[in-house]
XYZ file of C-alpha atoms in Angstrom:
252
model
C 9.691 179.079 44.915
C 6.099 181.135 44.281
C 3.719 177.923 44.494
C 3.877 174.670 46.653
C 1.540 172.116 46.627
C 2.120 168.920 48.769
C -0.153 165.749 49.089
C -3.492 167.544 47.429
C -6.457 165.627 47.863
C -9.793 166.830 46.737
C -13.506 164.710 46.661
C -16.377 165.551 45.582
C -18.661 162.971 47.440
C -17.581 159.962 46.372
C -15.605 161.042 43.270
C -11.728 161.766 44.158
C -10.877 164.193 41.924
C -7.170 164.933 43.301
C -5.269 162.350 44.312
C -1.788 162.992 46.182
C -1.120 165.728 43.808
C 2.219 167.542 43.777
C 3.049 170.761 42.200
C 5.595 173.164 42.371
C 6.235 176.321 39.804
C 9.187 178.535 40.568
C 9.885 182.276 40.147
C 10.131 183.291 36.798
C 8.367 179.630 35.469
C 6.053 178.562 32.534
C 4.091 175.122 33.872
C 1.367 174.041 31.363
C -0.902 171.374 32.588
C -2.506 168.835 29.593
C -4.818 166.126 30.161
C -8.403 165.139 29.234
C -11.386 166.569 30.584
C -12.583 164.904 33.588
C -9.167 164.791 34.786
C -8.321 167.117 37.256
C -6.664 170.319 36.021
C -9.239 173.078 36.745
C -9.815 171.813 39.820
C -6.528 172.049 40.984
C -6.659 175.694 39.486
C -9.445 176.167 41.980
C -7.728 174.577 44.921
C -5.062 176.472 44.253
C -6.849 179.684 44.200
C -8.681 178.782 47.274
C -12.074 178.956 45.176
C -12.347 174.988 46.256
C -11.067 174.044 49.824
C -9.071 170.972 49.802
C -9.895 167.664 52.196
C -6.396 167.235 52.387
C -2.556 168.801 51.879
C -0.506 171.802 51.690
C -0.431 175.017 50.135
C 2.068 177.805 50.377
C 2.598 180.959 48.532
C 6.220 182.611 48.726
C 7.046 179.761 52.098
C 4.191 180.789 53.123
C 1.714 178.640 54.813
C -1.990 179.066 53.197
C -3.424 175.099 54.443
C -1.449 172.586 56.882
C -2.338 169.160 57.458
C -3.643 168.886 61.411
C -3.290 165.490 63.291
C -5.997 163.815 61.787
C -5.143 164.331 58.371
C -7.574 166.876 57.314
C -6.501 169.862 56.116
C -6.571 172.978 57.892
C -6.481 176.351 56.400
C -4.955 179.701 57.944
C -7.263 182.703 59.346
C -9.215 184.455 56.689
C -7.039 187.648 57.440
C -4.162 185.314 56.448
C -5.478 184.273 53.327
C -6.886 187.716 52.153
C -3.188 188.585 52.012
C -1.925 184.726 50.421
C -4.374 185.888 47.762
C -2.810 189.132 46.556
C 0.104 186.741 45.476
C -1.712 185.216 42.138
C -4.294 186.316 39.600
C -6.183 183.625 37.938
C -8.098 184.356 34.132
C -11.233 182.399 33.770
C -12.505 180.928 30.703
C -15.583 183.372 30.410
C -13.675 185.840 30.912
C -15.632 187.376 33.917
C -15.356 190.510 33.715
C -18.122 193.093 35.371
C -20.509 193.924 32.131
C -21.876 197.537 34.378
C -18.124 198.191 33.923
C -16.082 199.921 31.548
C -12.641 198.376 30.614
C -10.808 200.737 32.597
C -13.203 200.383 35.607
C -13.040 196.837 35.224
C -8.684 196.986 35.184
C -8.663 200.076 37.770
C -11.168 198.342 40.430
C -9.504 196.129 42.769
C -5.984 197.675 42.903
C -8.093 201.013 44.237
C -10.409 198.959 46.482
C -8.223 195.644 47.533
C -4.922 197.181 47.602
C -5.793 200.545 48.838
C -3.730 202.340 45.719
C -3.576 205.872 44.631
C -5.897 206.481 41.765
C -3.659 208.326 40.010
C -1.100 205.732 40.105
C -4.007 203.006 39.229
C -5.231 204.708 36.323
C -1.453 204.998 34.770
C -0.322 201.515 35.028
C -4.038 200.406 33.718
C -3.569 202.870 30.401
C -0.093 201.052 30.285
C -1.484 197.519 30.640
C -4.066 198.375 28.027
C -1.536 199.752 25.411
C 0.167 196.246 26.028
C -3.015 194.378 25.466
C -2.971 196.542 22.042
C -6.116 197.725 23.817
C -5.463 201.316 23.246
C -8.445 203.208 22.835
C -11.161 201.170 24.004
C -10.472 202.406 27.485
C -13.862 203.346 27.406
C -16.163 200.665 25.700
C -18.137 198.006 28.161
C -17.115 194.231 28.042
C -20.494 193.681 24.883
C -19.322 195.807 22.660
C -15.809 193.910 22.330
C -14.858 190.807 21.009
C -14.011 187.326 23.180
C -10.302 188.365 22.358
C -10.503 191.508 23.364
C -12.484 190.922 26.546
C -10.144 187.665 27.666
C -7.247 190.863 27.155
C -8.604 192.845 29.365
C -8.750 189.823 31.509
C -5.688 189.428 31.503
C -5.207 193.358 32.033
C -7.663 193.123 34.779
C -5.173 190.193 37.098
C -1.609 192.178 36.011
C -3.387 195.391 37.954
C -2.586 193.489 40.647
C 1.093 192.894 40.532
C 0.621 189.062 41.448
C 3.346 187.230 41.708
C 1.790 184.143 39.696
C -1.002 184.329 37.195
C -2.753 180.997 36.762
C -4.847 180.691 33.764
C -8.072 177.999 33.337
C -8.159 177.059 29.163
C -8.126 180.772 28.503
C -8.928 180.476 24.944
C -11.428 177.388 25.267
C -14.587 180.321 24.443
C -12.477 181.693 21.454
C -12.795 180.581 17.786
C -8.894 180.175 15.886
C -8.653 183.673 15.442
C -9.103 185.047 18.574
C -7.394 182.226 20.352
C -4.231 183.340 18.434
C -4.804 186.794 20.136
C -4.504 185.862 23.291
C -1.563 183.305 23.370
C 0.148 186.043 21.609
C -0.111 187.842 25.176
C 1.021 185.238 27.063
C 4.201 184.401 24.630
C 4.903 188.084 25.538
C 3.837 187.964 29.337
C 6.474 184.436 29.299
C 9.515 186.325 27.228
C 8.943 188.517 30.403
C 9.482 185.826 33.127
C 6.303 186.282 34.438
C 5.324 182.949 36.443
C 2.158 180.930 34.873
C 0.206 177.944 35.241
C -1.912 177.414 32.511
C -4.728 175.247 31.974
C -4.665 174.855 27.889
C -5.639 172.246 24.739
C -3.430 174.672 23.150
C -0.410 172.013 22.451
C 2.009 173.311 19.853
C 1.675 175.910 22.313
C 2.134 174.300 25.745
C 5.498 172.887 24.284
C 6.635 176.560 22.797
C 5.815 178.356 25.643
C 6.192 175.777 28.673
C 9.609 175.026 30.688
C 7.646 172.568 32.013
C 4.666 170.195 31.260
C 2.281 168.367 33.681
C -0.628 165.700 31.859
C -3.008 164.568 34.442
C -5.378 162.178 34.141
C -8.174 161.041 36.354
C -6.854 163.189 39.155
C -3.261 161.826 39.450
C -0.460 163.309 37.845
C 0.802 160.825 34.645
C 3.891 162.464 33.580
C 5.916 165.909 34.246
C 9.049 167.113 32.665
C 10.195 169.364 29.539
C 7.782 169.931 26.877
C 10.553 168.283 24.317
C 10.190 165.258 26.120
C 7.210 165.109 27.470
C 5.655 165.810 23.895
C 8.061 164.143 21.754
C 9.434 161.406 23.598
C 6.716 160.523 26.367
C 7.684 158.047 28.735
C 3.546 156.452 29.673
C 1.760 154.642 27.230
C -1.366 156.825 28.939
C 0.520 160.554 27.851
C 1.556 158.741 24.369
C -2.662 157.522 23.465
C -3.361 161.385 24.612
C -1.212 162.911 22.312
C -1.882 160.749 19.626
C -4.824 163.174 19.113
C -3.653 166.393 18.778
C -1.912 167.108 15.601
C 1.893 167.984 16.364
């Protein structure tokens, strides 16, 4: 199991955003997380990637604990050095790309493997160039983010995440800032990664994509997992009325 989250609770003040969430992801699995805005989807990803701290619960990567629950029932994180190691397990692709604007495309991709993982420059460069080819961005190595379309920027962001050789990739609504044509470019890349058995968790509003690519779909609402299962079952014959109500808003 690549990721295991158990009993995750997260509040912002008096607002309970995640209520006893449990999520596991096996190697090679693609899990899509769907649900209305404000249901806790992005917060779940931010907790999984340590951008937010949880209040209670447990998080494990590759069976190594990142967060446990202490005797008082509160979340307790491992040391900073252990957490740093565990961060190597995952990559995160944001809605807004988050590329370094003053770095070229190639430098955006090479920076973390060189400075975080301390890998040889020739090896990192060769892998970065191969990733650009894979992302259909050959010839754009020396361009800067402002010279690229949104779809190209998001593909650079995916290449940058893959350059770290993560065990699992998280996508937080990777197409929400893109128009329909550019959305197709990015979804094509994620679909290709799924075919290559890349382990992924994708928060998305693209329902046909989630149905086609996922091994499992999770529907969240109000900080809870309302329904979870095979995509054909969740989309084609959901058990919960709240799921049916949500999916009626989307063209299947």
